[in-house]
Tab-separated table of C-alpha atoms and ligand atoms in Angstrom:
chain	number	residue	atom	x	y	z
A	1	MET	CA	-86.861	-82.859	-35.885
A	2	PRO	CA	-88.544	-86.433	-34.709
A	3	GLN	CA	-88.196	-88.692	-37.400
A	4	VAL	CA	-92.309	-89.379	-37.459
A	5	ALA	CA	-92.587	-85.177	-38.023
A	6	GLU	CA	-89.758	-85.464	-40.681
A	7	ARG	CA	-91.946	-88.021	-42.664
A	8	LEU	CA	-95.148	-86.311	-42.017
A	9	ALA	CA	-93.639	-83.058	-43.451
A	10	ARG	CA	-91.749	-84.848	-46.499
A	11	LEU	CA	-95.124	-86.835	-47.558
A	12	GLN	CA	-97.240	-83.295	-47.222
A	13	ALA	CA	-94.633	-81.542	-49.274
A	14	THR	CA	-94.897	-84.607	-51.852
A	15	LEU	CA	-98.671	-84.326	-51.784
A	16	HIS	CA	-99.010	-80.806	-52.355
A	17	ALA	CA	-96.508	-81.038	-55.600
A	18	ALA	CA	-98.584	-83.436	-56.740
A	19	ALA	CA	-101.683	-81.590	-56.362
A	20	ALA	CA	-100.190	-78.208	-57.799
A	21	ARG	CA	-98.890	-80.086	-60.845
A	22	SER	CA	-102.263	-81.315	-61.910
A	23	GLY	CA	-104.198	-78.068	-60.538
A	24	HIS	CA	-106.299	-79.899	-57.765
A	25	PRO	CA	-106.336	-78.459	-53.918
A	26	ASP	CA	-104.296	-79.977	-51.651
A	27	PRO	CA	-105.901	-83.460	-50.375
A	28	ALA	CA	-106.815	-84.269	-46.807
A	29	LEU	CA	-104.217	-86.892	-45.049
A	30	LEU	CA	-105.647	-89.904	-43.112
A	31	ALA	CA	-102.728	-91.344	-41.290
A	32	VAL	CA	-103.331	-95.372	-41.219
A	33	SER	CA	-102.921	-96.623	-37.537
A	34	LYS	CA	-103.792	-100.095	-37.587
A	35	THR	CA	-100.924	-102.133	-35.817
A	36	ARG	CA	-99.724	-98.999	-34.367
A	37	SER	CA	-99.566	-98.010	-30.645
A	38	GLY	CA	-101.137	-95.199	-28.852
A	39	THR	CA	-97.582	-93.837	-27.790
A	40	GLU	CA	-97.189	-93.830	-31.958
A	41	ILE	CA	-99.997	-92.369	-32.221
A	42	ALA	CA	-99.763	-89.433	-29.864
A	43	ALA	CA	-96.197	-88.683	-31.539
A	44	LEU	CA	-97.619	-87.995	-34.996
A	45	GLN	CA	-100.494	-85.880	-33.523
A	46	ALA	CA	-98.200	-83.965	-31.610
A	47	ALA	CA	-96.621	-83.120	-35.186
A	48	GLY	CA	-99.584	-81.990	-36.018
A	49	GLN	CA	-101.916	-84.650	-37.440
A	50	ARG	CA	-105.203	-84.730	-36.954
A	51	LEU	CA	-107.262	-87.752	-38.929
A	52	PHE	CA	-106.458	-91.178	-38.189
A	53	GLY	CA	-107.679	-94.219	-39.720
A	54	GLU	CA	-108.239	-97.956	-37.920
A	55	ASN	CA	-109.316	-101.082	-39.346
A	56	TYR	CA	-110.097	-103.394	-36.860
A	57	VAL	CA	-112.927	-102.099	-34.258
A	58	GLN	CA	-111.671	-103.590	-31.097
A	59	GLU	CA	-107.980	-102.285	-31.904
A	60	ALA	CA	-109.601	-98.871	-32.448
A	61	LEU	CA	-111.720	-98.731	-29.398
A	62	GLY	CA	-108.597	-99.757	-26.762
A	63	LYS	CA	-106.808	-96.715	-28.659
A	64	MET	CA	-109.262	-94.382	-28.198
A	65	ARG	CA	-109.545	-95.128	-24.490
A	66	GLU	CA	-105.948	-94.445	-24.274
A	67	LEU	CA	-105.944	-91.390	-26.253
A	68	ALA	CA	-109.043	-89.979	-24.848
A	69	GLY	CA	-108.997	-86.018	-24.478
A	70	ILE	CA	-106.210	-85.781	-27.601
A	71	ASP	CA	-107.545	-83.659	-30.717
A	72	ILE	CA	-108.250	-86.779	-33.075
A	73	GLU	CA	-110.771	-87.370	-35.663
A	74	TRP	CA	-111.405	-91.703	-35.983
A	75	HIS	CA	-111.975	-93.105	-39.547
A	76	LEU	CA	-112.741	-96.576	-39.877
A	77	ILE	CA	-111.480	-97.701	-43.186
A	78	GLY	CA	-111.679	-101.125	-42.506
A	79	HIS	CA	-114.832	-103.844	-43.450
A	80	LEU	CA	-117.335	-103.436	-40.860
A	81	GLN	CA	-119.549	-106.571	-39.349
A	82	SER	CA	-123.086	-105.900	-38.684
A	83	ASN	CA	-122.737	-106.770	-35.042
A	84	LYS	CA	-120.149	-104.114	-34.882
A	85	THR	CA	-122.551	-100.862	-35.854
A	86	ARG	CA	-123.528	-100.008	-32.242
A	87	ASP	CA	-120.067	-99.413	-31.222
A	88	VAL	CA	-118.537	-97.941	-34.493
A	89	ALA	CA	-121.827	-95.827	-34.624
A	90	THR	CA	-121.181	-94.166	-31.132
A	91	HIS	CA	-117.337	-94.065	-31.119
A	92	PHE	CA	-116.283	-92.994	-34.737
A	93	ASP	CA	-116.484	-89.647	-36.544
A	94	TRP	CA	-116.222	-91.546	-40.169
A	95	VAL	CA	-116.988	-94.625	-41.351
A	96	GLN	CA	-115.259	-94.867	-45.353
A	97	SER	CA	-116.035	-98.700	-45.382
A	98	VAL	CA	-119.965	-98.667	-46.187
A	99	ASP	CA	-121.196	-100.862	-48.821
A	100	ARG	CA	-124.702	-102.239	-48.237
A	101	ILE	CA	-127.939	-100.619	-47.429
A	102	LYS	CA	-128.010	-102.709	-44.234
A	103	LEU	CA	-125.165	-100.947	-42.653
A	104	VAL	CA	-126.646	-97.556	-43.402
A	105	GLU	CA	-129.922	-98.716	-41.194
A	106	ALA	CA	-127.779	-100.070	-38.647
A	107	LEU	CA	-125.379	-97.226	-38.083
A	108	ALA	CA	-128.388	-94.500	-38.660
A	109	ARG	CA	-130.030	-96.520	-35.364
A	110	HIS	CA	-127.005	-96.516	-33.043
A	111	ARG	CA	-125.795	-92.683	-33.801
A	112	MET	CA	-127.018	-90.785	-31.083
A	113	ALA	CA	-129.300	-87.616	-31.536
A	114	HIS	CA	-127.064	-85.159	-29.522
A	115	GLN	CA	-123.786	-86.494	-31.474
A	116	PRO	CA	-123.048	-84.341	-34.630
A	117	PRO	CA	-124.127	-86.597	-37.908
A	118	LEU	CA	-121.856	-89.934	-38.650
A	119	ASN	CA	-119.731	-88.819	-41.679
A	120	LEU	CA	-119.993	-91.481	-44.222
A	121	LEU	CA	-118.664	-92.841	-47.350
A	122	VAL	CA	-119.493	-95.628	-49.694
A	123	GLN	CA	-116.693	-98.095	-50.584
A	124	VAL	CA	-116.653	-98.947	-54.076
A	125	ASN	CA	-115.390	-101.686	-55.832
A	126	ILE	CA	-113.988	-100.238	-58.776
A	127	ASP	CA	-112.071	-103.134	-60.159
A	128	ASP	CA	-110.783	-105.825	-57.469
A	129	GLU	CA	-112.411	-109.034	-58.741
A	130	GLY	CA	-110.739	-110.551	-55.898
A	131	SER	CA	-112.402	-108.199	-53.158
A	132	LYS	CA	-115.758	-109.101	-51.820
A	133	HIS	CA	-115.922	-105.588	-50.109
A	134	GLY	CA	-117.159	-102.562	-51.624
A	135	CYS	CA	-120.489	-102.226	-53.672
A	136	THR	CA	-120.498	-102.458	-57.460
A	137	PRO	CA	-120.459	-98.926	-59.165
A	138	VAL	CA	-124.143	-99.151	-59.703
A	139	ASP	CA	-125.312	-100.043	-56.641
A	140	ALA	CA	-123.834	-96.816	-55.082
A	141	GLU	CA	-126.413	-94.450	-55.931
A	142	ALA	CA	-128.861	-96.414	-54.192
A	143	ILE	CA	-126.737	-96.151	-50.511
A	144	CYS	CA	-125.770	-92.527	-50.954
A	145	GLU	CA	-129.793	-92.335	-51.341
A	146	ALA	CA	-129.894	-94.136	-48.249
A	147	ILE	CA	-127.578	-92.118	-46.526
A	148	ALA	CA	-128.800	-88.966	-47.193
A	149	ALA	CA	-132.438	-89.285	-46.323
A	150	ARG	CA	-131.182	-89.969	-42.835
A	151	PRO	CA	-130.799	-86.959	-40.604
A	152	LEU	CA	-128.175	-88.655	-38.068
A	153	LEU	CA	-125.965	-89.459	-40.735
A	154	ALA	CA	-124.073	-87.256	-43.171
A	155	LEU	CA	-123.223	-88.364	-46.978
A	156	ARG	CA	-119.706	-87.083	-47.621
A	157	GLY	CA	-118.509	-89.385	-50.493
A	158	LEU	CA	-116.800	-92.292	-52.044
A	159	MET	CA	-113.787	-94.469	-50.682
A	160	ALA	CA	-112.126	-97.288	-53.208
A	161	ILE	CA	-109.001	-99.575	-52.813
A	162	PRO	CA	-108.284	-100.467	-56.508
A	163	ALA	CA	-106.435	-104.021	-56.984
A	164	PRO	CA	-103.135	-103.378	-56.681
A	165	SER	CA	-101.186	-103.353	-60.513
A	166	PRO	CA	-97.571	-103.088	-61.404
A	167	ASP	CA	-98.938	-100.896	-64.173
A	168	PRO	CA	-99.758	-97.450	-63.898
A	169	ASP	CA	-102.089	-97.127	-66.883
A	170	VAL	CA	-104.234	-99.933	-64.884
A	171	ARG	CA	-104.380	-98.151	-61.632
A	172	ARG	CA	-104.761	-94.843	-63.296
A	173	ALA	CA	-107.803	-96.158	-65.079
A	174	ALA	CA	-109.762	-97.471	-61.592
A	175	PHE	CA	-108.736	-93.977	-60.049
A	176	ARG	CA	-109.962	-91.965	-63.021
A	177	ALA	CA	-113.484	-94.258	-62.936
A	178	MET	CA	-113.726	-93.247	-59.361
A	179	ARG	CA	-113.324	-89.655	-60.181
A	180	GLU	CA	-116.007	-90.073	-62.551
A	181	LEU	CA	-118.291	-91.914	-60.619
A	182	PHE	CA	-118.028	-89.322	-57.726
A	183	ASP	CA	-118.285	-86.023	-60.117
A	184	ARG	CA	-121.479	-87.736	-61.191
A	185	LEU	CA	-123.308	-88.847	-58.111
A	186	ARG	CA	-122.009	-85.380	-56.882
A	187	GLN	CA	-124.254	-83.713	-58.694
A	188	ARG	CA	-127.325	-85.220	-57.198
A	189	PHE	CA	-125.717	-85.210	-53.651
A	190	SER	CA	-124.542	-82.151	-52.870
A	191	SER	CA	-123.281	-83.054	-49.717
A	192	MET	CA	-120.550	-85.337	-51.098
A	193	ASP	CA	-117.040	-83.433	-51.039
A	194	THR	CA	-114.726	-86.220	-50.155
A	195	LEU	CA	-113.409	-88.945	-52.788
A	196	SER	CA	-110.910	-91.170	-50.382
A	197	MET	CA	-108.266	-93.285	-53.189
A	198	GLY	CA	-104.248	-93.839	-52.537
A	199	MET	CA	-102.169	-95.477	-50.206
A	200	SER	CA	-98.155	-94.835	-49.834
A	201	ASP	CA	-97.306	-96.610	-53.128
A	202	ASP	CA	-99.795	-94.702	-55.319
A	203	ALA	CA	-101.002	-91.627	-53.407
A	204	GLU	CA	-99.275	-89.287	-55.931
A	205	LEU	CA	-101.376	-90.782	-58.866
A	206	ALA	CA	-104.041	-91.009	-57.031
A	207	VAL	CA	-103.972	-87.357	-56.250
A	208	THR	CA	-103.055	-86.500	-59.989
A	209	GLU	CA	-106.553	-88.259	-60.868
A	210	GLY	CA	-108.731	-86.193	-58.394
A	211	SER	CA	-108.542	-87.933	-55.022
A	212	THR	CA	-109.465	-85.652	-52.124
A	213	MET	CA	-108.244	-87.544	-49.297
A	214	VAL	CA	-105.452	-90.488	-49.093
A	215	ARG	CA	-105.092	-92.901	-46.701
A	216	ILE	CA	-100.983	-93.200	-45.615
A	217	GLY	CA	-99.840	-96.024	-43.366
A	218	THR	CA	-96.394	-96.997	-44.041
A	219	ALA	CA	-94.914	-93.823	-45.275
A	220	LEU	CA	-95.755	-92.484	-42.238
A	221	PHE	CA	-95.322	-94.952	-39.852
A	222	GLY	CA	-92.547	-97.323	-41.797
A	223	PRO	CA	-93.074	-101.025	-42.895
A	224	ARG	CA	-96.027	-102.515	-40.524
A	225	PRO	CA	-95.339	-106.423	-38.843
A	226	VAL	CA	-96.613	-108.630	-41.417
A	227	LYS	CA	-99.593	-110.086	-40.166
A	228	SER	CA	-102.265	-112.145	-41.979
A	229	GLY	CA	-105.332	-110.523	-43.382
A	230	ASP	CA	-103.703	-107.126	-42.726
A	231	GLY	CA	-105.345	-104.451	-44.660
A	232	LEU	CA	-107.627	-106.774	-46.259
A	233	SER	CA	-110.193	-107.497	-43.430
B	301	PLP	C1	-103.532	-100.468	-44.553
B	301	PLP	C2	-104.778	-99.351	-45.518
B	301	PLP	C3	-104.207	-98.430	-45.890
B	301	PLP	C4	-102.831	-98.104	-45.645
B	301	PLP	O1	-101.824	-98.623	-46.596
B	301	PLP	P1	-100.280	-98.151	-46.563
B	301	PLP	O2	-99.662	-99.025	-47.752
B	301	PLP	O3	-99.499	-98.490	-45.377
B	301	PLP	O4	-100.073	-96.788	-46.892
B	301	PLP	C5	-104.755	-97.830	-46.834
B	301	PLP	N1	-106.551	-97.903	-46.966
B	301	PLP	C6	-106.993	-99.443	-46.327
B	301	PLP	C7	-108.270	-99.567	-46.635
B	301	PLP	C8	-105.717	-99.865	-45.606
B	301	PLP	O5	-106.538	-101.118	-45.159
């Protein structure tokens, strides 16, 4: 088995075991492919992976062109600037980083009527005081409402990037707070089915706490070359 297929199989087994232990369904697996080449993405896709996440719009558009015709569902997971919303609304299948109503309006304006609705997650800043991205838990409901009101957008759930902490109890508390917020909002917005949380370092913990989608880069592709702002912008 090629190395990448082996990593994929091993990761799926780990996630399945964590889900089974805690009585949750298997989470969806988003392969985070920032800085990875089209060739690396195609190899992972050939091994059965279909969901890919990108952080930077221009980088992603290049890969979409290169891989046109291959069955991939593209997710934007990086911070989204208002001046990029046209490209994002027309080319991506999901946007996980929606954290203000202005973005909702712009994405709705640019999604084309012949396309299926654009799937959105509201990014919530659950505990990271150092981050400028993500809305407050209190503001999440109004953003959900704005999305649910627009027929070209589909409200699918919430996303979070908790602050990294060496203390698993601190991370667990953040995941748990997200799951509670998700369950509460879901009573009002029945289209919500996705809680995106957990990365290479903490995916098992996130799944144990009720994540339905983990975003994994390093554990699938190997270590990324270090680059300033990587993962944060
Ligand atoms: C880079 C990134 C990931 C994946 O990180 P790994 O530690 O490589 O698994 C997940 N989510 C977001 C938002 C990222 O920017």
